[in-house]
Amino acid sequence: MDVDFVITWVDMSEPKWKKTFAEYAGKIDNSKNEISEARFRDCGFLKYWFRGVEKFAPWTRNIHFVTCGQKPAWLNVNNPKLKLVNHEDYIPKQFLPSYNSVVIERYLHKIKDLSERFVYFNDDFFITDKLEPERFFKNGLPCDIAAFQYNPAWSQWYKRIKNNLKIINEHFDKKEVLSRFHDKWFAEIYGGKARWNYILKPYNKFITLRSPHNAQPFLKSAFEEVWAVAEKELTETSANRFRNITDYTPELFRAWQICKGNFEPYNTYVDTKMFPLVIKSKQAIAAVKNQSYKLVCLNDNIHIRNYGQVMKNIQSAFESILPEKSSFEN
């Protein structure tokens, strides 16, 4: 079973990037989420992502490293597993440059030689302990949790999820889906994470699915299926160079494959954890150092106190578990 990894990365300190960004957005504005420094800055941990892949998931077929043409000076571009992917290689040129992650992500299925089964990583998702392919794919299907959750209507994320749900509810009957794939939606392994599945069982429409903010397994065919029915919506909103409430997010593709029954039940919260560094930096550092989870997300924020010291402590934690260079480093 071939499984590729895909990771997107950006370095806002590069002069060419800064010049182009300024042409479209002016300067970085930390009062606006879509163009804040935390959305684009590189914390210097990318090499630990590659070390984690090589040490804890050596079975990965290829790594597709997606950028706007950037690459860190230390990256060994001759590694046979490494595939450098420029946005121009797979995103229609009329939508470039794009500073909107959801646009960069919705075209991933067009990456040349991408395997049918792939795992998508943001550059703040890290592997910190041994993983087997079956963590992401079982019986050829993505391992995932099918569970509803309540979200406050005021959040920008929720407003964009509502756009996804409109498409999902147009193409799937909730009661029919939950009946056909009952054992997958009501798997015991979800525990209390699936309580809303029971509460909302009589309700006719899909609501927000739990979306663990971490590495996500996808079927390339799921992207192709969604594009076949929502090409107009996805194409029109690809013009959003920056985040916008009219966006459709990658959760659309995830929800699609879940509603199709193309997944195997897995409680991703068992070995996955997202740490908002603005409030949980100490817990994040301990989790990396102690390898408390197999996958962690270190979520950046412009309001992190003692930012420099926090980043230094995180680096020390990574060095304690991943001290050796990987073959992806010069």
CSV table of C-alpha atoms in Angstrom, one decimal:
chain,number,residue,atom,x,y,z
A,1,MET,CA,0.0,0.0,0.0
A,2,ASP,CA,1.7,3.2,-1.2
A,3,VAL,CA,1.3,6.2,1.1
A,4,ASP,CA,2.7,9.6,0.3
A,5,PHE,CA,3.1,12.5,2.7
A,6,VAL,CA,2.3,16.1,1.6
A,7,ILE,CA,3.5,19.1,3.6
A,8,THR,CA,3.0,22.8,2.8
A,9,TRP,CA,5.5,25.3,4.0
A,10,VAL,CA,6.2,29.0,3.7
A,11,ASP,CA,9.0,31.3,4.9
A,12,MET,CA,7.9,34.9,5.3
A,13,SER,CA,11.4,36.1,5.8
A,14,GLU,CA,12.5,35.5,2.2
A,15,PRO,CA,12.9,38.9,0.4
A,16,LYS,CA,11.1,37.7,-2.7
A,17,TRP,CA,8.1,36.5,-0.8
A,18,LYS,CA,8.0,39.7,1.3
A,19,LYS,CA,8.0,41.8,-1.9
A,20,THR,CA,5.2,39.9,-3.5
A,21,PHE,CA,3.1,39.8,-0.3
A,22,ALA,CA,3.5,43.6,0.0
A,23,GLU,CA,2.1,44.0,-3.5
A,24,TYR,CA,-1.2,42.3,-2.6
A,25,ALA,CA,-1.6,42.9,1.1
A,26,GLY,CA,0.6,45.8,2.1
A,27,LYS,CA,2.4,44.8,5.3
A,28,ILE,CA,1.8,42.1,7.9
A,29,ASP,CA,-1.0,43.1,10.1
A,30,ASN,CA,-1.3,41.3,13.4
A,31,SER,CA,-4.8,42.7,14.0
A,32,LYS,CA,-6.1,40.7,11.1
A,33,ASN,CA,-6.0,36.9,11.4
A,34,GLU,CA,-5.7,36.3,7.6
A,35,ILE,CA,-2.5,38.3,7.3
A,36,SER,CA,-0.9,38.0,10.8
A,37,GLU,CA,2.7,37.1,11.3
A,38,ALA,CA,1.8,33.8,13.0
A,39,ARG,CA,0.1,32.6,9.8
A,40,PHE,CA,3.3,32.8,7.7
A,41,ARG,CA,6.4,32.8,10.0
A,42,ASP,CA,8.8,29.8,10.1
A,43,CYS,CA,9.7,28.8,13.7
A,44,GLY,CA,12.7,26.7,12.5
A,45,PHE,CA,11.3,23.3,13.3
A,46,LEU,CA,10.9,22.0,9.8
A,47,LYS,CA,14.0,19.8,10.0
A,48,TYR,CA,12.4,18.0,12.9
A,49,TRP,CA,9.4,17.2,10.8
A,50,PHE,CA,11.7,15.4,8.3
A,51,ARG,CA,13.6,13.7,11.1
A,52,GLY,CA,10.3,12.5,12.6
A,53,VAL,CA,9.2,11.1,9.2
A,54,GLU,CA,12.5,9.2,8.7
A,55,LYS,CA,12.7,7.8,12.2
A,56,PHE,CA,9.1,7.1,13.0
A,57,ALA,CA,7.5,6.6,9.6
A,58,PRO,CA,10.2,5.3,7.2
A,59,TRP,CA,7.6,3.4,5.2
A,60,THR,CA,6.5,6.6,3.6
A,61,ARG,CA,6.8,6.3,-0.2
A,62,ASN,CA,7.4,10.0,-1.2
A,63,ILE,CA,7.3,13.4,0.5
A,64,HIS,CA,5.7,16.2,-1.6
A,65,PHE,CA,7.1,19.4,-0.3
A,66,VAL,CA,4.8,22.1,-1.4
A,67,THR,CA,5.9,25.8,-1.4
A,68,CYS,CA,5.7,28.9,-3.6
A,69,GLY,CA,9.2,27.9,-4.9
A,70,GLN,CA,11.0,28.2,-1.5
A,71,LYS,CA,13.3,25.7,0.1
A,72,PRO,CA,15.5,25.9,3.2
A,73,ALA,CA,19.2,26.0,2.6
A,74,TRP,CA,19.8,22.8,4.6
A,75,LEU,CA,17.3,20.7,2.5
A,76,ASN,CA,18.9,17.8,0.6
A,77,VAL,CA,17.0,18.2,-2.7
A,78,ASN,CA,18.7,15.0,-4.0
A,79,ASN,CA,16.9,12.7,-1.6
A,80,PRO,CA,15.0,10.3,-3.9
A,81,LYS,CA,11.9,10.4,-1.6
A,82,LEU,CA,11.7,14.2,-1.8
A,83,LYS,CA,9.5,15.8,-4.5
A,84,LEU,CA,9.7,19.6,-4.6
A,85,VAL,CA,6.3,21.0,-5.6
A,86,ASN,CA,5.8,24.6,-6.6
A,87,HIS,CA,2.3,26.1,-6.4
A,88,GLU,CA,2.6,26.8,-10.1
A,89,ASP,CA,2.9,23.1,-10.7
A,90,TYR,CA,-0.6,22.3,-9.7
A,91,ILE,CA,-2.7,25.4,-9.0
A,92,PRO,CA,-4.2,27.4,-11.9
A,93,LYS,CA,-2.0,30.4,-12.5
A,94,GLN,CA,-4.8,32.9,-12.4
A,95,PHE,CA,-5.2,32.2,-8.7
A,96,LEU,CA,-1.5,32.8,-7.9
A,97,PRO,CA,0.1,34.0,-5.8
A,98,SER,CA,-2.2,32.7,-3.1
A,99,TYR,CA,-1.8,33.3,0.7
A,100,ASN,CA,-4.9,31.3,1.4
A,101,SER,CA,-4.1,27.9,2.7
A,102,VAL,CA,-7.5,26.4,1.8
A,103,VAL,CA,-6.9,27.3,-1.9
A,104,ILE,CA,-3.4,25.8,-1.8
A,105,GLU,CA,-4.9,22.6,-0.3
A,106,ARG,CA,-8.0,22.1,-2.5
A,107,TYR,CA,-5.8,21.4,-5.6
A,108,LEU,CA,-3.5,18.8,-3.9
A,109,HIS,CA,-5.0,16.0,-6.0
A,110,LYS,CA,-3.4,17.6,-9.0
A,111,ILE,CA,0.2,17.1,-7.7
A,112,LYS,CA,2.1,15.0,-10.2
A,113,ASP,CA,2.6,11.3,-9.2
A,114,LEU,CA,0.7,11.8,-5.9
A,115,SER,CA,-0.5,8.4,-4.6
A,116,GLU,CA,-4.2,7.6,-4.2
A,117,ARG,CA,-3.6,7.4,-0.4
A,118,PHE,CA,-1.8,10.4,1.1
A,119,VAL,CA,-1.5,12.1,4.5
A,120,TYR,CA,-1.6,15.9,4.5
A,121,PHE,CA,0.5,17.9,7.0
A,122,ASN,CA,0.6,21.6,7.8
A,123,ASP,CA,4.1,22.6,8.8
A,124,ASP,CA,3.1,22.7,12.5
A,125,PHE,CA,2.1,19.0,12.6
A,126,PHE,CA,4.9,16.7,13.8
A,127,ILE,CA,5.5,13.0,14.3
A,128,THR,CA,7.0,12.3,17.7
A,129,ASP,CA,6.8,8.6,18.0
A,130,LYS,CA,6.7,5.4,15.9
A,131,LEU,CA,3.8,5.1,13.5
A,132,GLU,CA,2.7,2.2,11.2
A,133,PRO,CA,0.9,2.7,7.9
A,134,GLU,CA,-2.3,1.3,9.6
A,135,ARG,CA,-2.4,4.4,11.8
A,136,PHE,CA,-3.5,6.3,8.7
A,137,PHE,CA,-5.0,3.6,6.4
A,138,LYS,CA,-6.7,0.3,7.2
A,139,ASN,CA,-8.1,-1.9,4.5
A,140,GLY,CA,-7.1,0.8,2.0
A,141,LEU,CA,-9.3,3.4,3.7
A,142,PRO,CA,-8.4,6.5,5.8
A,143,CYS,CA,-8.6,6.0,9.6
A,144,ASP,CA,-10.9,8.7,11.0
A,145,ILE,CA,-13.4,9.6,13.6
A,146,ALA,CA,-17.0,10.2,12.4
A,147,ALA,CA,-18.4,12.4,15.2
A,148,PHE,CA,-20.4,15.5,15.3
A,149,GLN,CA,-19.6,18.5,17.5
A,150,TYR,CA,-21.2,21.8,18.5
A,151,ASN,CA,-19.4,24.9,17.3
A,152,PRO,CA,-20.2,28.5,18.1
A,153,ALA,CA,-21.8,30.3,15.2
A,154,TRP,CA,-19.6,33.4,15.7
A,155,SER,CA,-16.3,31.8,14.8
A,156,GLN,CA,-14.9,32.4,11.3
A,157,TRP,CA,-13.9,28.8,11.1
A,158,TYR,CA,-17.5,27.7,11.7
A,159,LYS,CA,-18.8,30.1,9.1
A,160,ARG,CA,-16.6,28.5,6.5
A,161,ILE,CA,-17.5,25.0,7.7
A,162,LYS,CA,-21.2,26.0,7.0
A,163,ASN,CA,-20.2,26.5,3.3
A,164,ASN,CA,-18.9,22.9,3.3
A,165,LEU,CA,-22.0,21.6,4.9
A,166,LYS,CA,-24.2,23.1,2.3
A,167,ILE,CA,-22.5,20.9,-0.3
A,168,ILE,CA,-22.5,17.9,1.9
A,169,ASN,CA,-26.3,18.2,2.7
A,170,GLU,CA,-27.1,18.7,-1.0
A,171,HIS,CA,-25.5,15.3,-1.9
A,172,PHE,CA,-26.0,13.1,1.2
A,173,ASP,CA,-29.0,12.2,3.2
A,174,LYS,CA,-27.9,12.1,6.8
A,175,LYS,CA,-30.3,9.5,8.1
A,176,GLU,CA,-29.5,7.2,5.2
A,177,VAL,CA,-25.8,7.6,5.7
A,178,LEU,CA,-25.9,6.9,9.4
A,179,SER,CA,-28.1,3.9,8.8
A,180,ARG,CA,-25.9,2.4,6.0
A,181,PHE,CA,-22.7,3.0,7.9
A,182,HIS,CA,-24.1,2.6,11.4
A,183,ASP,CA,-21.2,0.7,12.8
A,184,LYS,CA,-18.7,3.3,11.6
A,185,TRP,CA,-20.6,6.2,13.0
A,186,PHE,CA,-21.4,4.5,16.4
A,187,ALA,CA,-18.1,2.7,16.9
A,188,GLU,CA,-17.4,2.1,20.6
A,189,ILE,CA,-13.8,3.3,20.2
A,190,TYR,CA,-15.0,6.9,19.9
A,191,GLY,CA,-16.2,6.9,23.5
A,192,GLY,CA,-17.6,10.2,24.7
A,193,LYS,CA,-16.3,12.0,21.6
A,194,ALA,CA,-19.3,10.8,19.7
A,195,ARG,CA,-22.0,11.8,22.1
A,196,TRP,CA,-23.5,14.3,19.6
A,197,ASN,CA,-24.0,11.4,17.2
A,198,TYR,CA,-26.6,10.0,19.6
A,199,ILE,CA,-28.2,13.3,20.5
A,200,LEU,CA,-28.6,14.4,16.9
A,201,LYS,CA,-29.6,11.0,15.4
A,202,PRO,CA,-33.1,12.2,14.7
A,203,TYR,CA,-32.0,15.5,13.1
A,204,ASN,CA,-32.1,15.5,9.3
A,205,LYS,CA,-29.1,17.5,8.4
A,206,PHE,CA,-25.3,17.1,8.8
A,207,ILE,CA,-23.6,19.5,11.2
A,208,THR,CA,-20.0,20.1,11.9
A,209,LEU,CA,-17.8,17.0,12.2
A,210,ARG,CA,-15.1,16.8,14.8
A,211,SER,CA,-11.9,17.8,13.0
A,212,PRO,CA,-8.7,16.9,15.0
A,213,HIS,CA,-6.2,19.5,14.0
A,214,ASN,CA,-3.4,17.3,12.9
A,215,ALA,CA,-2.2,15.0,10.1
A,216,GLN,CA,-5.1,14.0,7.9
A,217,PRO,CA,-5.3,10.9,5.7
A,218,PHE,CA,-7.0,11.4,2.3
A,219,LEU,CA,-8.0,9.5,-0.8
A,220,LYS,CA,-7.1,11.4,-3.9
A,221,SER,CA,-10.3,10.1,-5.5
A,222,ALA,CA,-12.3,12.0,-2.8
A,223,PHE,CA,-10.9,15.3,-4.0
A,224,GLU,CA,-11.8,14.3,-7.6
A,225,GLU,CA,-15.4,13.4,-6.6
A,226,VAL,CA,-15.9,16.7,-4.8
A,227,TRP,CA,-14.5,18.7,-7.6
A,228,ALA,CA,-16.9,16.9,-10.0
A,229,VAL,CA,-19.9,18.2,-8.1
A,230,ALA,CA,-18.6,21.5,-6.7
A,231,GLU,CA,-16.3,22.8,-9.4
A,232,LYS,CA,-18.2,26.1,-9.7
A,233,GLU,CA,-18.0,26.9,-6.0
A,234,LEU,CA,-14.4,25.8,-5.6
A,235,THR,CA,-13.2,27.6,-8.7
A,236,GLU,CA,-15.0,30.9,-7.8
A,237,THR,CA,-13.6,31.0,-4.3
A,238,SER,CA,-10.1,30.1,-5.5
A,239,ALA,CA,-9.8,33.8,-6.3
A,240,ASN,CA,-9.7,34.5,-2.5
A,241,ARG,CA,-6.0,35.2,-2.1
A,242,PHE,CA,-6.5,35.6,1.6
A,243,ARG,CA,-8.8,33.8,4.0
A,244,ASN,CA,-12.4,34.7,3.5
A,245,ILE,CA,-15.7,33.7,5.0
A,246,THR,CA,-16.9,32.5,1.6
A,247,ASP,CA,-14.1,29.8,1.5
A,248,TYR,CA,-14.6,26.1,1.4
A,249,THR,CA,-12.1,24.3,3.6
A,250,PRO,CA,-10.3,20.9,3.4
A,251,GLU,CA,-12.8,19.5,5.8
A,252,LEU,CA,-15.2,19.3,2.8
A,253,PHE,CA,-13.1,16.5,1.3
A,254,ARG,CA,-12.7,14.8,4.6
A,255,ALA,CA,-16.5,15.0,5.3
A,256,TRP,CA,-17.2,13.7,1.8
A,257,GLN,CA,-15.1,10.5,2.2
A,258,ILE,CA,-16.7,9.9,5.6
A,259,CYS,CA,-20.2,10.3,4.2
A,260,LYS,CA,-19.3,7.9,1.4
A,261,GLY,CA,-18.3,5.4,4.1
A,262,ASN,CA,-14.7,5.5,2.8
A,263,PHE,CA,-13.0,5.4,6.1
A,264,GLU,CA,-12.3,3.0,9.0
A,265,PRO,CA,-13.3,4.0,12.5
A,266,TYR,CA,-10.4,5.3,14.6
A,267,ASN,CA,-10.4,7.6,17.7
A,268,THR,CA,-7.7,10.0,16.6
A,269,TYR,CA,-7.7,11.7,19.9
A,270,VAL,CA,-6.0,8.7,21.5
A,271,ASP,CA,-2.6,9.5,20.0
A,272,THR,CA,-3.1,13.0,18.5
A,273,LYS,CA,-3.0,16.4,20.3
A,274,MET,CA,-3.2,20.0,19.2
A,275,PHE,CA,-1.5,22.5,21.6
A,276,PRO,CA,-2.3,26.2,21.2
A,277,LEU,CA,1.0,27.6,22.2
A,278,VAL,CA,-0.5,30.8,23.4
A,279,ILE,CA,-2.0,29.0,26.4
A,280,LYS,CA,-0.3,25.5,26.5
A,281,SER,CA,3.3,26.0,25.6
A,282,LYS,CA,4.6,24.2,28.7
A,283,GLN,CA,2.3,21.2,28.0
A,284,ALA,CA,3.4,21.1,24.4
A,285,ILE,CA,7.1,21.1,25.4
A,286,ALA,CA,6.5,18.2,27.8
A,287,ALA,CA,4.4,16.3,25.3
A,288,VAL,CA,7.2,16.4,22.7
A,289,LYS,CA,10.0,15.6,25.2
A,290,ASN,CA,8.0,12.7,26.8
A,291,GLN,CA,6.6,11.5,23.4
A,292,SER,CA,3.2,11.6,25.1
A,293,TYR,CA,1.5,11.4,21.6
A,294,LYS,CA,2.4,10.1,18.2
A,295,LEU,CA,1.3,13.2,16.5
A,296,VAL,CA,1.3,16.8,17.8
A,297,CYS,CA,0.3,20.2,16.4
A,298,LEU,CA,2.2,23.2,17.8
A,299,ASN,CA,-0.3,25.9,16.9
A,300,ASP,CA,1.4,29.3,16.6
A,301,ASN,CA,-0.1,32.6,17.8
A,302,ILE,CA,1.0,36.2,17.7
A,303,HIS,CA,0.2,36.6,21.4
A,304,ILE,CA,2.6,34.0,22.7
A,305,ARG,CA,4.4,35.4,25.8
A,306,ASN,CA,8.2,35.1,25.9
A,307,TYR,CA,8.0,33.8,22.3
A,308,GLY,CA,11.8,33.4,21.8
A,309,GLN,CA,12.2,31.4,25.0
A,310,VAL,CA,9.2,29.2,24.2
A,311,MET,CA,10.7,28.4,20.7
A,312,LYS,CA,14.0,27.7,22.3
A,313,ASN,CA,12.5,25.2,24.7
A,314,ILE,CA,10.5,23.5,22.0
A,315,GLN,CA,13.7,23.1,19.9
A,316,SER,CA,15.4,21.5,22.9
A,317,ALA,CA,12.5,19.1,23.3
A,318,PHE,CA,12.8,18.1,19.7
A,319,GLU,CA,16.6,17.7,20.0
A,320,SER,CA,16.0,15.3,22.9
A,321,ILE,CA,14.1,12.9,20.8
A,322,LEU,CA,15.4,13.6,17.3
A,323,PRO,CA,19.1,14.6,17.7
A,324,GLU,CA,20.4,13.0,14.5
A,325,LYS,CA,20.3,14.6,11.1
A,326,SER,CA,18.0,12.9,8.6
A,327,SER,CA,18.9,12.1,5.0
A,328,PHE,CA,16.8,15.1,4.0
A,329,GLU,CA,19.5,17.4,5.4
A,330,ASN,CA,22.7,18.4,3.7
